[in-house]
Amino acid sequence: MLIVVPTELESGLLFPDGAPAPLAVCGFGLAAAGAGAAHAIAEHRGAAEGGVVLVGAAGTYDASRHPVGTATRAGSVRCDGIGAGSGDAHRTAADLGFAAADSIVIGKGPELLSVAAASGSEAEAAARHARYPAAAGEEMEGYAVAVATWLFGVELTIVRGFSNTAGDRDRAGWRMDEALGRAAAIVRGLGR
């Protein structure tokens, strides 16, 4: 398998003693992650044939179901912000007839929402969650990496550690180490 991680920071926290498979930093955000994942898949084609694993941090929408400091394996990923309009007036690419679907199913588990910019407040996060109630949390790379893996015909697994509540911008209360430690444990278990 090939492991892709959005940032060097996450890579160091996830695998301080080395990753269990070839690892590439794909980049932060939708555009960089999509291009970076495609480049990594092309460069590590043999490893990617065994599947690509995107792993990193996310913000939870529902801390009672997906507590801060835990991790999950996603079942689908949806993109917010591609289409027309914003907020409640937003129309997705599928709504506009430009895409067959706005969600990409990759396995069993909760849905994650890929966003271009993380929620800047709890109110913004609550509004996003109200529009996408199936989403367990938000992150910034999954949808783009899913498109890249689809183009290459390789399987994708997304593992996210919930480091914070979506909309909480005060990093002092984030539990990045714990969340990414749990995510790394899930990734290590995939090869067994």
PDB file of C-alpha atoms in Angstrom, residues 32-185:
ATOM      1  CA  ALA A  32      -2.626  20.357  -3.589  1.00  0.00           C
ATOM      2  CA  ALA A  33      -3.850  16.995  -2.262  1.00  0.00           C
ATOM      3  CA  GLY A  34      -5.430  15.944  -5.552  1.00  0.00           C
ATOM      4  CA  ALA A  35      -2.348  16.832  -7.580  1.00  0.00           C
ATOM      5  CA  GLY A  36       0.027  15.512  -4.917  1.00  0.00           C
ATOM      6  CA  ALA A  37      -1.803  12.211  -4.601  1.00  0.00           C
ATOM      7  CA  ALA A  38      -1.827  11.730  -8.376  1.00  0.00           C
ATOM      8  CA  HIS A  39       1.904  12.426  -8.478  1.00  0.00           C
ATOM      9  CA  ALA A  40       2.564  10.023  -5.583  1.00  0.00           C
ATOM     10  CA  ILE A  41       0.496   7.261  -7.202  1.00  0.00           C
ATOM     11  CA  ALA A  42       2.376   7.655 -10.488  1.00  0.00           C
ATOM     12  CA  GLU A  43       5.718   7.703  -8.691  1.00  0.00           C
ATOM     13  CA  HIS A  44       4.942   4.723  -6.417  1.00  0.00           C
ATOM     14  CA  ARG A  45       2.714   2.748  -8.777  1.00  0.00           C
ATOM     15  CA  GLY A  46       3.723  -0.668  -7.392  1.00  0.00           C
ATOM     16  CA  ALA A  47       2.856   0.275  -3.814  1.00  0.00           C
ATOM     17  CA  ALA A  48      -0.336   2.063  -4.899  1.00  0.00           C
ATOM     18  CA  GLU A  49      -1.572  -1.113  -6.630  1.00  0.00           C
ATOM     19  CA  GLY A  50      -2.088  -2.465  -3.096  1.00  0.00           C
ATOM     20  CA  GLY A  51      -4.273   0.548  -2.276  1.00  0.00           C
ATOM     21  CA  VAL A  52      -3.781   4.125  -1.163  1.00  0.00           C
ATOM     22  CA  VAL A  53      -4.364   5.209   2.425  1.00  0.00           C
ATOM     23  CA  LEU A  54      -4.989   8.890   3.148  1.00  0.00           C
ATOM     24  CA  VAL A  55      -4.386   9.597   6.824  1.00  0.00           C
ATOM     25  CA  GLY A  56      -4.420  12.820   8.814  1.00  0.00           C
ATOM     26  CA  ALA A  57      -6.422  15.084  11.092  1.00  0.00           C
ATOM     27  CA  ALA A  58     -10.071  16.189  10.935  1.00  0.00           C
ATOM     28  CA  GLY A  59     -12.540  18.177  12.977  1.00  0.00           C
ATOM     29  CA  THR A  60     -15.531  16.312  14.411  1.00  0.00           C
ATOM     30  CA  TYR A  61     -19.088  17.580  13.981  1.00  0.00           C
ATOM     31  CA  ASP A  62     -20.490  15.385  16.760  1.00  0.00           C
ATOM     32  CA  ALA A  63     -18.169  14.830  19.713  1.00  0.00           C
ATOM     33  CA  SER A  64     -20.696  12.504  21.381  1.00  0.00           C
ATOM     34  CA  ARG A  65     -20.454  10.032  18.458  1.00  0.00           C
ATOM     35  CA  HIS A  66     -16.923  10.833  17.271  1.00  0.00           C
ATOM     36  CA  PRO A  67     -15.030  12.252  20.265  1.00  0.00           C
ATOM     37  CA  VAL A  68     -11.984  14.468  19.985  1.00  0.00           C
ATOM     38  CA  GLY A  69      -8.914  12.256  20.354  1.00  0.00           C
ATOM     39  CA  THR A  70     -10.412   9.293  18.463  1.00  0.00           C
ATOM     40  CA  ALA A  71     -10.040   8.178  14.848  1.00  0.00           C
ATOM     41  CA  THR A  72     -12.273   6.658  12.199  1.00  0.00           C
ATOM     42  CA  ARG A  73     -12.089   4.902   8.874  1.00  0.00           C
ATOM     43  CA  ALA A  74     -14.372   6.713   6.419  1.00  0.00           C
ATOM     44  CA  GLY A  75     -17.004   5.031   4.292  1.00  0.00           C
ATOM     45  CA  SER A  76     -17.541   7.951   1.926  1.00  0.00           C
ATOM     46  CA  VAL A  77     -16.332  11.443   1.248  1.00  0.00           C
ATOM     47  CA  ARG A  78     -18.354  14.422   0.025  1.00  0.00           C
ATOM     48  CA  CYS A  79     -17.155  17.816  -1.182  1.00  0.00           C
ATOM     49  CA  ASP A  80     -18.644  21.112  -0.033  1.00  0.00           C
ATOM     50  CA  GLY A  81     -18.151  24.287  -2.033  1.00  0.00           C
ATOM     51  CA  ILE A  82     -17.911  23.014  -5.607  1.00  0.00           C
ATOM     52  CA  GLY A  83     -20.921  24.160  -7.611  1.00  0.00           C
ATOM     53  CA  ALA A  84     -22.729  27.503  -7.314  1.00  0.00           C
ATOM     54  CA  GLY A  85     -23.638  29.729  -4.396  1.00  0.00           C
ATOM     55  CA  SER A  86     -22.859  29.297  -0.720  1.00  0.00           C
ATOM     56  CA  GLY A  87     -24.529  28.362   2.543  1.00  0.00           C
ATOM     57  CA  ASP A  88     -28.132  27.232   2.244  1.00  0.00           C
ATOM     58  CA  ALA A  89     -28.249  28.591  -1.335  1.00  0.00           C
ATOM     59  CA  HIS A  90     -25.368  26.325  -2.432  1.00  0.00           C
ATOM     60  CA  ARG A  91     -26.081  23.996  -5.342  1.00  0.00           C
ATOM     61  CA  THR A  92     -23.694  21.099  -5.840  1.00  0.00           C
ATOM     62  CA  ALA A  93     -22.145  19.991  -9.118  1.00  0.00           C
ATOM     63  CA  ALA A  94     -24.664  17.116  -9.180  1.00  0.00           C
ATOM     64  CA  ASP A  95     -27.562  19.532  -8.524  1.00  0.00           C
ATOM     65  CA  LEU A  96     -26.382  21.527 -11.547  1.00  0.00           C
ATOM     66  CA  GLY A  97     -26.070  18.429 -13.739  1.00  0.00           C
ATOM     67  CA  PHE A  98     -22.276  18.593 -14.041  1.00  0.00           C
ATOM     68  CA  ALA A  99     -21.511  15.468 -11.976  1.00  0.00           C
ATOM     69  CA  ALA A 100     -23.193  12.116 -11.419  1.00  0.00           C
ATOM     70  CA  ALA A 101     -22.794  12.377  -7.629  1.00  0.00           C
ATOM     71  CA  ASP A 102     -21.256  14.597  -4.968  1.00  0.00           C
ATOM     72  CA  SER A 103     -20.263  11.751  -2.676  1.00  0.00           C
ATOM     73  CA  ILE A 104     -17.686   9.065  -3.370  1.00  0.00           C
ATOM     74  CA  VAL A 105     -18.225   5.769  -1.546  1.00  0.00           C
ATOM     75  CA  ILE A 106     -14.974   4.066  -0.547  1.00  0.00           C
ATOM     76  CA  GLY A 107     -16.068   1.483   2.028  1.00  0.00           C
ATOM     77  CA  LYS A 108     -18.041   1.136   5.227  1.00  0.00           C
ATOM     78  CA  GLY A 109     -18.030   3.826   7.864  1.00  0.00           C
ATOM     79  CA  PRO A 110     -19.093   7.415   8.366  1.00  0.00           C
ATOM     80  CA  GLU A 111     -19.023  10.112   5.728  1.00  0.00           C
ATOM     81  CA  LEU A 112     -16.468  12.910   5.841  1.00  0.00           C
ATOM     82  CA  LEU A 113     -16.966  16.345   4.340  1.00  0.00           C
ATOM     83  CA  SER A 114     -14.063  17.785   2.327  1.00  0.00           C
ATOM     84  CA  VAL A 115     -13.969  21.568   2.490  1.00  0.00           C
ATOM     85  CA  ALA A 116     -11.793  24.227   0.880  1.00  0.00           C
ATOM     86  CA  ALA A 117     -11.550  26.143   4.173  1.00  0.00           C
ATOM     87  CA  ALA A 118     -12.112  24.738   7.642  1.00  0.00           C
ATOM     88  CA  SER A 119     -15.057  26.130   9.585  1.00  0.00           C
ATOM     89  CA  GLY A 120     -14.048  29.404  11.185  1.00  0.00           C
ATOM     90  CA  SER A 121     -16.563  29.170  14.020  1.00  0.00           C
ATOM     91  CA  GLU A 122     -18.829  26.728  15.800  1.00  0.00           C
ATOM     92  CA  ALA A 123     -21.814  28.380  14.064  1.00  0.00           C
ATOM     93  CA  GLU A 124     -20.279  27.796  10.626  1.00  0.00           C
ATOM     94  CA  ALA A 125     -19.537  24.166  11.511  1.00  0.00           C
ATOM     95  CA  ALA A 126     -23.106  23.672  12.788  1.00  0.00           C
ATOM     96  CA  ALA A 127     -24.522  25.117   9.559  1.00  0.00           C
ATOM     97  CA  ARG A 128     -22.372  22.778   7.451  1.00  0.00           C
ATOM     98  CA  HIS A 129     -23.373  19.804   9.553  1.00  0.00           C
ATOM     99  CA  ALA A 130     -27.050  20.782   9.191  1.00  0.00           C
ATOM    100  CA  ARG A 131     -26.616  20.761   5.382  1.00  0.00           C
ATOM    101  CA  TYR A 132     -24.752  17.423   5.495  1.00  0.00           C
ATOM    102  CA  PRO A 133     -26.093  15.566   8.563  1.00  0.00           C
ATOM    103  CA  ALA A 134     -24.451  12.260   7.579  1.00  0.00           C
ATOM    104  CA  ALA A 135     -20.978  13.810   7.831  1.00  0.00           C
ATOM    105  CA  ALA A 136     -19.017  12.825  10.934  1.00  0.00           C
ATOM    106  CA  GLY A 137     -16.547  15.657  10.462  1.00  0.00           C
ATOM    107  CA  GLU A 138     -14.699  17.908   8.072  1.00  0.00           C
ATOM    108  CA  GLU A 139     -11.287  17.674   6.489  1.00  0.00           C
ATOM    109  CA  MET A 140      -9.627  19.248   3.481  1.00  0.00           C
ATOM    110  CA  GLU A 141      -8.190  16.544   1.210  1.00  0.00           C
ATOM    111  CA  GLY A 142     -10.290  13.369   1.043  1.00  0.00           C
ATOM    112  CA  TYR A 143     -12.516  14.162  -1.922  1.00  0.00           C
ATOM    113  CA  ALA A 144      -9.576  15.252  -4.086  1.00  0.00           C
ATOM    114  CA  VAL A 145      -7.539  12.174  -3.189  1.00  0.00           C
ATOM    115  CA  ALA A 146     -10.598  10.004  -3.948  1.00  0.00           C
ATOM    116  CA  VAL A 147     -10.792  11.531  -7.427  1.00  0.00           C
ATOM    117  CA  ALA A 148      -7.062  10.873  -7.985  1.00  0.00           C
ATOM    118  CA  THR A 149      -7.337   7.229  -6.906  1.00  0.00           C
ATOM    119  CA  TRP A 150     -10.428   6.771  -9.098  1.00  0.00           C
ATOM    120  CA  LEU A 151      -8.509   8.125 -12.106  1.00  0.00           C
ATOM    121  CA  PHE A 152      -5.706   5.627 -11.460  1.00  0.00           C
ATOM    122  CA  GLY A 153      -8.068   2.746 -10.720  1.00  0.00           C
ATOM    123  CA  VAL A 154      -6.689   2.042  -7.248  1.00  0.00           C
ATOM    124  CA  GLU A 155      -8.534   1.474  -3.986  1.00  0.00           C
ATOM    125  CA  LEU A 156      -8.656   4.210  -1.354  1.00  0.00           C
ATOM    126  CA  THR A 157      -8.932   4.050   2.420  1.00  0.00           C
ATOM    127  CA  ILE A 158      -9.310   7.269   4.413  1.00  0.00           C
ATOM    128  CA  VAL A 159      -8.379   7.310   8.095  1.00  0.00           C
ATOM    129  CA  ARG A 160      -8.864  10.510  10.061  1.00  0.00           C
ATOM    130  CA  GLY A 161      -8.045  11.360  13.650  1.00  0.00           C
ATOM    131  CA  PHE A 162     -10.465  13.840  15.207  1.00  0.00           C
ATOM    132  CA  SER A 163      -8.052  16.384  16.663  1.00  0.00           C
ATOM    133  CA  ASN A 164     -10.660  19.027  17.474  1.00  0.00           C
ATOM    134  CA  THR A 165     -14.297  19.984  17.192  1.00  0.00           C
ATOM    135  CA  ALA A 166     -14.997  21.557  13.796  1.00  0.00           C
ATOM    136  CA  GLY A 167     -15.062  25.331  14.150  1.00  0.00           C
ATOM    137  CA  ASP A 168     -12.772  25.368  17.206  1.00  0.00           C
ATOM    138  CA  ARG A 169      -9.830  27.508  16.052  1.00  0.00           C
ATOM    139  CA  ASP A 170      -8.072  27.590  19.458  1.00  0.00           C
ATOM    140  CA  ARG A 171      -5.314  25.023  18.952  1.00  0.00           C
ATOM    141  CA  ALA A 172      -4.510  25.023  22.669  1.00  0.00           C
ATOM    142  CA  GLY A 173      -7.364  22.570  23.249  1.00  0.00           C
ATOM    143  CA  TRP A 174      -6.747  20.353  20.241  1.00  0.00           C
ATOM    144  CA  ARG A 175      -5.652  16.748  20.829  1.00  0.00           C
ATOM    145  CA  MET A 176      -3.605  16.244  17.655  1.00  0.00           C
ATOM    146  CA  ASP A 177      -1.079  13.791  19.134  1.00  0.00           C
ATOM    147  CA  GLU A 178      -3.775  11.526  20.568  1.00  0.00           C
ATOM    148  CA  ALA A 179      -5.987  11.649  17.464  1.00  0.00           C
ATOM    149  CA  LEU A 180      -3.129  10.943  15.070  1.00  0.00           C
ATOM    150  CA  GLY A 181      -1.811   8.196  17.331  1.00  0.00           C
ATOM    151  CA  ARG A 182      -5.183   6.471  17.050  1.00  0.00           C
ATOM    152  CA  ALA A 183      -5.226   7.022  13.287  1.00  0.00           C
ATOM    153  CA  ALA A 184      -1.743   5.510  12.968  1.00  0.00           C
ATOM    154  CA  ALA A 185      -2.886   2.431  14.904  1.00  0.00           C
TER     155      ALA A 185
END
